[in-house]
Coordinates of C-alpha atoms and ligand atoms in Angstrom, one line a residue:
M5 CA -87.2 -30.1 230.4
T6 CA -86.3 -26.6 230.6
G7 CA -84.1 -27.1 227.6
I8 CA -86.9 -28.4 225.4
S9 CA -89.3 -25.6 226.1
G10 CA -86.4 -23.0 225.4
Y11 CA -86.2 -24.7 222.1
K12 CA -89.9 -23.9 221.3
E13 CA -89.5 -20.4 222.5
K14 CA -86.6 -20.1 220.1
Y15 CA -88.6 -21.7 217.4
L16 CA -91.3 -19.2 217.9
A17 CA -89.1 -16.5 218.1
A18 CA -87.4 -17.4 215.0
L19 CA -91.0 -17.6 213.2
D20 CA -91.3 -14.0 214.5
E21 CA -88.2 -13.0 212.9
Q22 CA -89.1 -14.4 209.7
E23 CA -92.5 -12.5 209.6
K24 CA -90.4 -9.4 210.3
L25 CA -88.2 -10.2 207.5
E26 CA -91.0 -10.9 205.0
R27 CA -92.4 -7.4 206.0
K28 CA -88.8 -6.0 205.2
H29 CA -88.9 -7.7 201.9
A30 CA -92.3 -6.3 201.2
L31 CA -91.2 -3.0 202.0
Q32 CA -88.3 -3.2 199.8
L33 CA -90.6 -4.1 196.7
D34 CA -92.5 -1.2 197.8
L35 CA -89.6 1.0 197.7
L36 CA -88.7 -0.1 194.3
R37 CA -92.2 0.6 193.2
K38 CA -91.9 4.1 194.5
T39 CA -88.5 4.5 192.9
I40 CA -90.0 3.8 189.6
V41 CA -92.9 6.1 190.2
H42 CA -90.5 8.8 191.0
L43 CA -88.4 8.0 188.0
S44 CA -91.7 8.4 185.7
V45 CA -92.4 11.8 187.5
A46 CA -88.8 12.8 186.9
A47 CA -88.9 11.9 183.1
K48 CA -92.4 13.6 182.7
G49 CA -92.4 16.2 180.0
Q50 CA -89.3 15.3 178.0
E51 CA -91.3 13.4 175.4
S52 CA -95.0 13.2 174.7
K53 CA -95.2 9.4 174.0
L54 CA -92.7 8.5 176.6
D55 CA -94.7 10.8 178.9
A56 CA -97.9 8.9 178.2
S57 CA -96.6 5.4 178.8
L58 CA -94.7 6.5 182.0
I59 CA -98.1 8.1 183.5
A60 CA -99.7 4.8 182.6
L61 CA -96.7 3.0 184.2
Q62 CA -97.1 5.3 187.4
N63 CA -100.7 4.7 187.9
K64 CA -100.2 0.9 187.7
M65 CA -97.4 1.0 190.2
R66 CA -99.5 2.5 192.9
G67 CA -100.3 -0.6 195.2
G68 CA -98.8 -3.0 192.8
S69 CA -97.5 -6.6 193.9
G70 CA -94.3 -7.9 193.5
A71 CA -95.4 -9.3 190.2
D72 CA -96.4 -5.8 189.0
V73 CA -92.9 -4.7 189.6
F74 CA -91.5 -6.9 187.1
E75 CA -94.1 -5.7 184.6
Q76 CA -93.2 -2.2 185.3
M77 CA -89.6 -2.8 184.5
E78 CA -90.7 -4.2 181.2
R79 CA -92.8 -1.0 180.5
V80 CA -89.7 1.1 181.3
Q81 CA -88.1 -0.8 178.6
R82 CA -90.9 -0.6 176.1
A83 CA -91.1 3.2 176.8
V84 CA -87.4 3.4 175.7
G85 CA -88.3 1.2 172.6
E86 CA -91.0 3.4 171.7
F87 CA -89.1 6.9 172.0
D88 CA -86.6 5.2 169.5
R89 CA -89.6 4.2 167.1
E90 CA -91.0 7.9 167.4
R91 CA -87.8 9.2 166.1
E92 CA -87.8 6.8 163.4
Q93 CA -91.2 7.8 162.3
E94 CA -90.1 11.6 162.5
L95 CA -87.3 10.5 160.1
Q96 CA -89.7 8.9 157.8
R97 CA -91.8 12.2 157.8
V98 CA -88.6 14.3 156.9
L99 CA -87.7 12.0 154.2
D100 CA -91.2 12.2 152.8
W101 CA -90.7 15.7 152.8
F102 CA -87.4 15.6 151.1
K103 CA -89.0 13.4 148.3
S104 CA -91.9 15.6 147.7
A105 CA -89.4 18.5 147.6
V106 CA -87.5 16.6 144.7
D107 CA -90.9 15.7 143.0
N108 CA -91.6 19.4 143.0
L109 CA -88.3 20.2 141.2
M110 CA -88.8 17.4 138.7
E111 CA -92.0 18.9 137.6
L112 CA -89.7 22.1 136.3
S113 CA -88.6 21.9 132.7
V114 CA -85.1 20.8 133.2
P115 CA -82.4 19.3 131.3
A116 CA -82.0 15.4 131.2
D117 CA -78.8 15.1 133.1
L118 CA -80.1 17.3 135.8
R119 CA -83.6 15.4 135.8
S120 CA -81.3 12.0 136.2
Q121 CA -79.4 13.6 139.1
L122 CA -82.6 14.4 140.9
S123 CA -83.8 11.2 140.6
L124 CA -80.5 9.6 141.7
Y125 CA -80.6 12.0 144.7
K126 CA -84.3 10.8 145.5
K127 CA -83.5 7.2 145.3
G128 CA -80.6 7.6 147.6
L129 CA -82.4 9.6 150.3
K130 CA -83.7 6.5 152.2
S131 CA -80.3 5.1 152.8
Q132 CA -78.7 8.7 153.2
L133 CA -81.4 9.7 155.9
T134 CA -80.8 7.0 158.4
S135 CA -80.2 9.5 161.1
Y136 CA -81.1 13.2 161.5
R137 CA -77.1 13.8 161.5
A138 CA -77.5 13.5 157.7
F139 CA -79.9 16.2 157.3
G140 CA -77.3 18.9 157.0
E141 CA -75.7 17.0 154.0
A142 CA -79.0 16.1 152.3
V143 CA -80.3 19.9 152.6
N144 CA -77.1 21.0 151.2
E145 CA -77.4 18.8 148.2
L146 CA -81.1 19.6 147.8
S147 CA -80.2 23.4 147.9
A148 CA -77.5 22.9 145.2
L149 CA -80.0 20.9 142.9
Q150 CA -82.7 23.2 143.5
K151 CA -80.5 26.2 142.6
R152 CA -79.6 24.5 139.2
A153 CA -83.3 23.4 138.6
L154 CA -84.6 26.9 139.1
A155 CA -82.1 28.5 136.9
A156 CA -82.6 25.8 134.3
A157 CA -86.4 26.3 134.4
A158 CA -85.9 29.9 134.2
N159 CA -83.7 29.7 131.3
P160 CA -84.9 26.7 129.3
N161 CA -83.4 28.0 126.0
K162 CA -80.1 29.4 127.0
G163 CA -80.6 33.1 127.0
L164 CA -84.0 33.6 128.1
W165 CA -83.2 34.5 131.6
Q166 CA -80.4 36.9 130.4
R167 CA -83.1 38.5 128.3
I168 CA -85.5 38.9 131.3
K169 CA -82.7 40.1 133.5
G170 CA -80.8 42.3 131.2
G171 CA -77.9 39.7 130.2
K172 CA -77.5 38.3 133.9
T173 CA -78.1 34.6 134.6
L174 CA -79.5 33.3 137.8
E175 CA -76.0 32.1 138.5
D176 CA -74.6 35.5 138.2
N177 CA -77.2 36.8 140.6
A178 CA -76.7 33.7 143.1
P179 CA -74.9 34.8 146.2
A180 CA -74.3 31.0 147.1
K181 CA -71.9 32.1 149.8
P182 CA -72.5 35.8 150.3
S183 CA -69.1 37.4 149.4
R184 CA -67.8 39.9 151.8
T185 CA -65.7 41.6 149.1
S186 CA -68.9 42.8 147.5
A187 CA -70.1 46.4 148.2
E188 CA -73.0 45.3 150.6
P189 CA -72.4 43.7 154.2
V190 CA -73.8 40.4 154.7
E191 CA -76.6 39.7 157.2
A192 CA -77.3 36.5 159.1
P193 CA -79.7 34.6 157.2
V194 CA -82.6 34.2 159.3
E195 CA -83.1 37.9 160.1
R196 CA -82.6 38.9 156.5
D197 CA -85.5 40.5 155.1
L198 CA -86.0 38.1 152.3
G199 CA -89.6 39.2 151.8
P200 CA -91.7 40.0 148.7
K201 CA -89.5 42.5 147.1
E202 CA -87.8 39.9 145.2
S203 CA -90.4 37.0 145.7
V204 CA -90.9 34.5 143.1
T205 CA -94.3 35.4 142.6
K206 CA -93.3 38.9 141.9
T207 CA -90.5 38.1 139.4
P208 CA -90.6 40.4 136.4
P209 CA -93.2 39.0 133.9
I210 CA -91.9 36.9 131.4
T211 CA -92.7 38.2 128.0
Q212 CA -90.5 36.7 125.5
V213 CA -91.2 33.0 125.8
D214 CA -89.9 30.2 123.7
D215 CA -91.2 27.5 125.8
P216 CA -94.7 28.4 127.0
A217 CA -94.7 25.5 129.5
A218 CA -91.5 26.5 131.1
E219 CA -93.1 30.0 131.5
D220 CA -96.0 28.6 133.6
S221 CA -94.0 25.9 135.6
Y222 CA -91.6 28.3 137.3
P223 CA -93.9 30.2 139.4
K224 CA -96.2 27.2 139.6
V225 CA -93.6 25.0 141.0
A226 CA -92.2 27.7 143.2
Q227 CA -95.5 28.1 144.9
R228 CA -95.7 24.4 145.4
I229 CA -92.2 24.3 147.0
N230 CA -93.5 27.3 149.3
A231 CA -96.4 25.1 150.2
T232 CA -94.4 21.8 151.0
L233 CA -91.9 24.0 153.1
K234 CA -94.7 25.5 154.8
A235 CA -96.2 22.1 155.5
L236 CA -92.7 21.0 156.9
V237 CA -92.3 24.0 159.0
T238 CA -95.9 23.9 160.4
S239 CA -95.4 20.2 161.4
I240 CA -92.2 21.2 163.4
E241 CA -93.3 21.6 167.0
P242 CA -91.1 24.3 168.4
N243 CA -89.3 24.2 171.4
D244 CA -87.8 27.6 173.1
M245 CA -84.6 27.3 171.4
V246 CA -86.0 27.3 167.8
R247 CA -89.4 29.1 168.4
R248 CA -88.0 32.4 167.2
K249 CA -86.6 30.8 164.0
V250 CA -89.5 28.9 163.2
E251 CA -91.5 32.2 163.3
I252 CA -89.3 33.9 161.0
V253 CA -89.0 31.2 158.5
R254 CA -92.8 30.6 158.7
D255 CA -93.3 34.5 158.2
R256 CA -90.9 34.4 155.4
I257 CA -92.6 31.7 153.7
D258 CA -96.0 33.4 154.0
R259 CA -94.4 36.4 152.3
G260 CA -93.3 34.5 149.4
M261 CA -89.9 33.7 148.6
D262 CA -87.7 34.0 145.5
W263 CA -85.0 31.1 144.7
F264 CA -82.4 32.8 147.0
A265 CA -84.8 33.0 150.0
L266 CA -85.5 29.3 149.3
A267 CA -82.0 28.3 149.6
V268 CA -81.5 30.3 152.8
T269 CA -84.8 28.9 154.2
L270 CA -83.6 25.4 153.5
E271 CA -80.5 26.1 155.6
D272 CA -82.6 27.5 158.3
I273 CA -85.0 24.3 158.3
R274 CA -81.8 22.3 158.4
D275 CA -80.8 24.2 161.7
I276 CA -84.3 24.0 163.3
L277 CA -84.4 20.3 162.8
M278 CA -81.1 19.7 164.1
A279 CA -81.7 21.9 167.0
R280 CA -84.9 20.1 167.9
Y281 CA -83.6 16.7 167.6
L282 CA -80.4 17.5 169.5
A283 CA -82.7 18.9 172.5
A284 CA -85.0 15.8 172.5
D285 CA -81.8 13.4 172.4
K286 CA -80.1 15.3 175.4
A287 CA -83.5 15.3 177.5
F288 CA -83.8 11.7 176.9
S289 CA -80.2 10.7 177.5
E290 CA -80.6 12.7 180.9
Y291 CA -83.7 10.7 181.4
L292 CA -81.5 7.4 180.8
L293 CA -78.9 8.6 183.0
N294 CA -81.4 9.2 185.9
I295 CA -82.7 5.6 185.4
N296 CA -79.4 4.3 185.4
R297 CA -78.6 5.9 188.8
E298 CA -81.7 4.7 190.1
L299 CA -81.4 1.2 189.0
V300 CA -77.9 1.0 190.3
S301 CA -78.9 1.9 193.7
I302 CA -81.9 -0.6 193.5
S303 CA -79.8 -3.2 192.2
E304 CA -77.3 -2.7 195.1
A305 CA -79.9 -2.8 197.7
L306 CA -81.2 -6.1 196.2
G307 CA -77.7 -7.4 195.8
V308 CA -77.3 -7.0 199.6
A309 CA -80.5 -8.5 200.3
E310 CA -79.9 -11.6 198.2
D311 CA -76.7 -12.2 199.9
A312 CA -78.2 -12.2 203.2
E313 CA -80.8 -14.5 202.0
Q314 CA -78.3 -17.0 200.8
Q315 CA -76.6 -17.1 204.0
R316 CA -80.0 -17.7 205.7
G317 CA -80.8 -20.5 203.2
G318 CA -77.5 -22.0 204.2
A319 CA -78.2 -21.6 207.9
A320 CA -81.6 -23.2 207.6
E321 CA -80.2 -26.4 205.8
A322 CA -77.4 -26.4 208.6
L323 CA -79.9 -26.3 211.3
T324 CA -82.1 -29.0 209.9
A325 CA -79.1 -31.3 209.4
S326 CA -77.8 -30.6 212.7
V327 CA -81.1 -31.1 214.5
S328 CA -81.9 -34.1 212.8
K329 CA -78.5 -35.4 213.5
S330 CA -78.6 -34.9 217.2
V331 CA -82.1 -36.3 217.5
K332 CA -81.0 -39.4 215.8
Q333 CA -77.9 -39.6 218.0
L334 CA -80.2 -38.9 221.1
Q335 CA -82.5 -41.8 220.1
A336 CA -79.5 -44.2 219.8
D337 CA -77.9 -43.0 223.0
V338 CA -81.2 -43.2 225.1
A339 CA -81.4 -46.7 223.8
K340 CA -78.0 -47.5 225.0
S341 CA -78.1 -45.8 228.4
N342 CA -78.0 -48.0 231.6
S343 CA -78.5 -45.2 234.5
L344 CA -80.9 -42.2 234.9
P345 CA -78.0 -39.9 235.5
D346 CA -76.3 -41.3 232.4
L347 CA -79.4 -40.8 230.4
Q348 CA -79.9 -37.2 232.0
S349 CA -76.4 -36.0 230.8
T350 CA -76.6 -37.8 227.3
V351 CA -80.0 -35.8 226.8
S352 CA -78.6 -32.5 228.2
D353 CA -75.6 -32.6 225.9
H354 CA -77.8 -33.1 222.8
I355 CA -80.1 -30.5 223.7
R356 CA -77.3 -28.0 224.0
T357 CA -76.0 -29.3 220.6
I358 CA -79.4 -28.3 219.1
Q359 CA -79.6 -25.0 221.1
N360 CA -76.3 -24.2 219.6
A361 CA -77.5 -24.9 216.2
L362 CA -80.5 -22.8 216.7
S363 CA -78.5 -19.9 218.1
T364 CA -76.1 -19.9 214.8
F365 CA -79.2 -19.9 212.8
K366 CA -80.8 -17.1 214.5
Q367 CA -77.7 -15.1 213.9
A368 CA -78.1 -15.8 210.3
Q369 CA -81.8 -15.0 210.5
P370 CA -84.5 -17.2 209.4
A371 CA -85.0 -17.9 205.8
P372 CA -87.9 -16.3 204.2
S373 CA -90.5 -18.1 202.0
Q374 CA -89.0 -19.8 198.8
S375 CA -91.1 -17.7 196.6
L376 CA -90.2 -14.4 198.0
S377 CA -86.6 -15.4 197.5
A378 CA -87.2 -16.4 194.0
Q379 CA -89.1 -13.2 193.4
L380 CA -86.2 -11.2 194.5
K381 CA -83.7 -13.1 192.4
A382 CA -85.9 -12.6 189.2
L383 CA -86.5 -8.8 190.0
M384 CA -82.6 -8.4 190.3
D385 CA -82.1 -10.1 187.0
R386 CA -84.6 -7.8 185.6
V387 CA -83.2 -4.8 186.9
K388 CA -79.8 -5.7 185.8
T389 CA -81.0 -6.3 182.3
V390 CA -82.8 -2.8 182.1
E391 CA -79.7 -1.1 183.8
E392 CA -77.4 -2.7 181.1
E393 CA -79.5 -1.7 178.3
S394 CA -80.3 1.5 179.3
E395 CA -76.7 2.0 179.7
K396 CA -76.0 0.9 176.3
S397 CA -78.5 3.3 174.7
R398 CA -77.3 6.1 176.8
A399 CA -73.8 5.4 175.5
Q400 CA -75.0 5.2 171.9
L401 CA -76.9 8.4 172.3
E402 CA -73.8 10.2 173.8
E403 CA -71.8 9.0 170.8
Q404 CA -74.4 10.2 168.4
R405 CA -74.7 13.4 170.3
Y406 CA -71.2 13.8 170.1
K407 CA -71.1 13.4 166.2
A408 CA -73.9 15.6 165.8
T409 CA -72.5 18.5 167.7
H410 CA -68.9 18.4 166.6
D411 CA -67.2 19.1 163.5
P412 CA -65.3 16.0 162.3
L413 CA -62.0 17.9 160.8
T414 CA -61.3 20.2 163.6
S415 CA -63.1 18.6 166.4
L416 CA -64.4 21.6 167.5
P417 CA -68.2 21.9 168.3
N418 CA -70.2 22.8 165.1
R419 CA -73.0 25.2 164.3
E420 CA -75.7 23.1 165.9
A421 CA -73.6 23.1 169.2
Y422 CA -73.1 26.9 168.7
N423 CA -76.9 27.3 168.3
E424 CA -77.5 25.5 171.3
R425 CA -74.8 27.4 173.4
A426 CA -75.6 30.7 172.0
F427 CA -79.3 30.5 173.0
H428 CA -78.4 29.3 176.7
E429 CA -75.8 32.0 177.1
L430 CA -78.4 34.7 175.8
H431 CA -80.9 33.2 178.3
R432 CA -78.4 33.8 181.1
F433 CA -77.5 37.2 179.8
K434 CA -81.2 38.0 179.8
R435 CA -81.6 36.9 183.2
Y436 CA -78.5 38.2 185.1
G437 CA -77.5 41.1 182.8
H438 CA -73.9 40.2 182.7
P439 CA -72.1 41.2 179.7
L440 CA -72.0 38.9 176.8
T441 CA -70.0 39.0 173.6
L442 CA -70.1 37.1 170.1
A443 CA -67.4 37.2 167.8
V444 CA -67.3 35.8 164.1
C445 CA -64.1 35.3 162.6
D446 CA -63.0 34.1 159.1
L447 CA -59.6 33.1 157.5
D448 CA -58.4 35.8 154.9
H449 CA -57.8 34.7 151.5
F450 CA -58.3 31.2 152.3
K451 CA -59.4 30.4 148.8
K452 CA -55.9 31.2 147.6
I453 CA -54.4 28.7 150.0
N454 CA -56.6 25.8 148.6
D455 CA -56.0 27.0 145.1
T456 CA -52.3 27.3 145.6
F457 CA -51.6 24.4 147.9
G458 CA -54.5 22.2 147.5
H459 CA -57.6 21.3 149.4
Q460 CA -55.6 19.0 151.9
A461 CA -53.1 21.7 152.9
G462 CA -56.3 24.2 153.4
D463 CA -57.6 21.3 155.7
K464 CA -54.4 21.3 157.8
V465 CA -54.5 25.1 158.2
L466 CA -58.2 24.8 159.4
K467 CA -57.1 22.4 162.0
L468 CA -54.2 24.3 163.1
V469 CA -56.1 27.5 163.5
A470 CA -58.9 25.7 165.5
Q471 CA -56.1 24.6 167.7
V472 CA -54.7 28.0 168.3
V473 CA -58.1 29.5 168.8
S474 CA -59.3 27.1 171.4
T475 CA -56.2 26.8 173.4
R476 CA -56.2 30.6 173.7
L477 CA -59.6 30.8 175.2
R478 CA -61.0 30.6 178.8
N479 CA -62.6 27.5 179.9
V480 CA -66.1 29.5 180.0
D481 CA -65.5 30.7 176.5
F482 CA -66.9 28.7 173.5
V483 CA -65.8 28.3 169.9
A484 CA -67.4 26.6 167.1
R485 CA -66.7 26.0 163.5
Y486 CA -69.6 27.9 161.9
G487 CA -68.9 26.5 158.5
G488 CA -66.2 26.6 155.8
E489 CA -63.6 28.8 157.0
E490 CA -65.6 30.6 159.6
F491 CA -65.4 30.3 163.4
V492 CA -67.9 31.9 166.0
L493 CA -66.8 32.5 169.7
V494 CA -69.1 32.9 172.6
M495 CA -67.6 35.0 175.5
P496 CA -69.8 35.3 178.7
E497 CA -69.1 37.8 181.3
T498 CA -67.0 39.7 178.6
D499 CA -67.8 43.1 177.1
A500 CA -66.8 43.9 173.6
E501 CA -63.4 45.8 174.6
Q502 CA -62.2 43.1 176.9
A503 CA -63.1 40.6 174.0
K504 CA -61.2 42.6 171.5
T505 CA -58.1 42.8 173.7
V506 CA -58.1 38.8 173.8
L507 CA -58.9 38.4 170.0
D508 CA -56.4 41.0 169.1
K509 CA -53.7 38.5 170.7
M510 CA -55.2 35.5 169.2
R511 CA -55.1 37.3 165.8
A512 CA -51.4 38.1 166.4
A513 CA -50.8 34.6 167.4
I514 CA -52.3 33.1 164.1
A515 CA -50.6 35.7 162.1
K516 CA -47.2 34.5 163.8
T517 CA -47.8 30.6 163.5
P518 CA -45.4 29.3 161.1
F519 CA -47.5 27.7 158.4
R520 CA -45.1 25.8 156.0
F521 CA -46.2 24.6 152.5
K522 CA -43.8 22.5 150.5
D523 CA -40.9 24.1 152.6
S524 CA -42.1 27.8 151.9
P525 CA -43.5 29.8 154.9
V526 CA -46.9 31.2 154.4
T527 CA -48.6 33.9 156.5
I528 CA -52.2 33.0 157.7
T529 CA -54.4 35.8 159.0
M530 CA -57.8 36.0 160.4
S531 CA -60.4 38.9 160.6
F532 CA -62.9 39.4 163.4
G533 CA -66.2 40.9 163.8
I534 CA -67.1 41.3 167.6
V535 CA -70.6 42.3 169.1
Q536 CA -71.7 42.8 172.6
F537 CA -75.4 41.6 173.4
R538 CA -77.9 44.3 173.9
G539 CA -81.2 43.7 175.9
E540 CA -83.4 43.4 172.7
D541 CA -80.9 41.1 170.9
S542 CA -81.7 37.7 169.7
V543 CA -78.9 35.0 168.8
E544 CA -79.6 35.9 165.2
S545 CA -79.5 39.7 165.5
A546 CA -76.3 39.6 167.4
F547 CA -74.8 37.3 165.0
A548 CA -76.0 39.7 162.0
R549 CA -74.2 42.6 163.4
A550 CA -71.1 40.8 164.2
D551 CA -71.2 39.5 160.6
K552 CA -71.4 43.0 159.5
A553 CA -68.4 44.0 161.7
L554 CA -66.5 41.2 160.2
Y555 CA -67.4 42.5 156.7
E556 CA -65.9 45.7 157.7
A557 CA -62.7 44.1 159.0
K558 CA -62.3 42.4 155.5
A559 CA -63.0 45.7 153.7
N560 CA -60.6 47.8 155.7
G561 CA -57.7 45.4 154.7
R562 CA -58.3 42.0 156.8
N563 CA -56.1 40.8 159.8
Q564 CA -58.1 43.0 162.2
C565 CA -60.9 43.0 164.8
V566 CA -63.7 45.3 164.3
I567 CA -66.5 46.0 167.1
A568 CA -69.9 46.4 165.9
P569 CA -71.7 49.6 166.8
Ligands
LIG414 N1 -59.7 23.1 152.5 C1 -60.9 23.4 152.9 N2 -61.5 24.6 152.3 C2 -62.7 24.9 152.6 C3 -63.4 24.2 153.5 N3 -64.6 24.8 153.8 C4 -64.6 25.9 153.0 N4 -63.4 25.9 152.2 C5 -63.0 26.9 151.2 O1 -62.8 28.2 151.7 C6 -62.8 29.0 150.7 C7 -63.3 30.4 151.2 O2 -63.3 31.3 150.1 P1 -64.0 32.7 150.1 O3 -65.3 32.7 150.7 O4 -63.9 33.1 148.7 O5 -63.0 33.6 151.1 P2 -61.4 33.9 151.3 O6 -60.8 33.4 150.1 O7 -61.2 33.5 152.5 O8 -61.5 35.4 151.2 P3 -62.2 36.6 152.4 O9 -63.0 35.6 153.4 O10 -62.6 37.5 151.7 O11 -60.7 37.0 152.9 C8 -63.4 28.5 149.7 O12 -62.4 28.1 148.6 C9 -63.9 27.1 150.1 O13 -63.9 26.3 149.3 C10 -62.8 22.9 154.1 O14 -63.4 22.3 155.0 N5 -61.4 22.6 153.7

C-alpha cells in the first residue's frame, strides 16, 4: 500500500502548497496597498483637496484587507473627480469676479449702446468662461469695454474731458498698445511705475460739471473697481512663479490706479491666473502619469497571477475527474478480478494513474480558495478601470495644456508658456550662474502689411516668420509669440554678444525671405532688443530692459539688433 500512503503525502504537500500560495496572494494585495500608499505620498502637496483625500486614503490603507483595496481604488477615482470639481469652483469664483467688475462699470453713466454691450458681455460670460483658457479673451474684452466706459463716464457730454485735460480725450491719452514710435521708451507693464502720480483718485478735480452724477460716479466706481480687483488678487494663492507679479499688482492697487493702470493690471491678472492654473494642471498631469505607471505594473502583476490561477483551476478539475474516473474503474476491475496477482496489478495500475494525475496537478500548483480568486479578478477589473480613466483624463489634460500654452496661428508657444519657461530659466541662472539672454523682437511696419494686403496676408507673414525664427534656433533655445507681431526668445548658456550674432543672422534671413503678395515681392524686416540677465534681475525687469532696447532699434531705423546696457 506504499502507493496509497504516497498519495496522502502528496495530498498533504499539495495543501501546504495551497497555504503558501494564499500567503503569496496576501503579499500581493499588501504590495498593492503599499503601492497606493506610495502613490499618495508622491502626489502629496500638489493640490490641497487632493492632498487631504490622499492622506485619508493613506491612513486607511495601513493594514487594510483585500476589500479595503477596492475601496482605496475608488478613493483615488474620487480624489481625481474632486480635483476637477475644485477647478470648476475656481472658475465660478473667477466668473463672479468678472460679473462684479461689469456691474461696477454699469454704475457709471455710460451711453445706452455701451450699456447694452456690457450687459451682453455679462450674459455671455457663463458660456465663455468654461475653461481658464478663455480668461485671456474675456479679460481683453473687459479691458476694451472698461476703457470705453471710463472714457464715456469722464466725458458724459462730449467735451467735458477735453475741457478738463486741455482738449485731449481719454482715447487720445490711451496708449492701448504702447507705440514705439513715440518719444518715450516702453517698459514692461508689470514693473512700470503705475503709481499714484496719475491715480484715479488724484485726477485733476472736475470743476465744470454738466452732470453732477457723472462727476461723482467716476472716482467712486474707480475705487470700487480697485476694491474688486484687490479682492480677486487677494484670493489668488500665489505659487513661486507668480508671487512676484502678485506682489507688484497688489502694491499697485494699494497705491491707487488710473484707468491705464487698470487696463495693464487686468492683463497682469490674466497672466497670473493663467500661470497658476497651468502649474496646477501640470502637477496634476504628472500625478496622473505616476498613477498610470504604477497601475500598469500592478495590473501586469495581477494579470500574471490570474493566468497562473486559471491554469491551477483547470488542473484541479482535471485531477478530480481523473481521480474519480480511476477510482470507479478500480472498483469495477476489482470486482472482475479472478486472482490476487491479477488484482494487485490492476490496483497498482490505477494508483499509478492517480499519482500521475496528482503530479500533473502539483506542477500546475493547487488552486487557492474560490473567494481569493474572485477577489483578484475584481481587483484587476477595478485597476483596469482606474487605469483607463486616469489615462483618459491625462490625455485630456495634455490636450488642454497644449492649447493653453500654444498660439493657434503660428503653433509657437504663447505668452503663458513664455512666462513659465522664463521663470524656470531664471531659476537655473540664479542657481548655476551660466549666462542667460532674452530677446524681444517685433516685425517692422507690420500695420502697413495688414493695411495694404489684408489681415489674412498679415497672418501668413506671421506664420512664415515664426517658422524662420524657430528653425534657426538651437534645441535649448525657446521662442514664443508674445502677442500681436511680437515674439520673445529665451537663450540659455548664451551671452548677449553671442545672441546678437545668432539673431543678426536670423534677421538677415527674414529680410531675405521672399514674401510675395499679389505677385509683388515685399521685404519684411524685424527689430530685436537683446538683454543678458543680471544677478538682481527678475523676468519682468529683464523683459523691460529688452523692450527698451527694441524701442531703440525701432527708433534707430529698424531691421537691427540692439543690446540693452
Ligand atoms: N494679420 C495680423 N495682424 C496682427 C495680428 N496681431 C496684431 N496684428 C497687427 O499688427 C499691427 C501692429 O502695428 P503697430 O503696433 O502699429 O506696429 P508696426 O506697424 O509693426 O510698426 P513698428 O512696430 O513701429 O515697426 C497692428 O495693425 C495689428 O492689428 C495678427 O494676429 N494677425
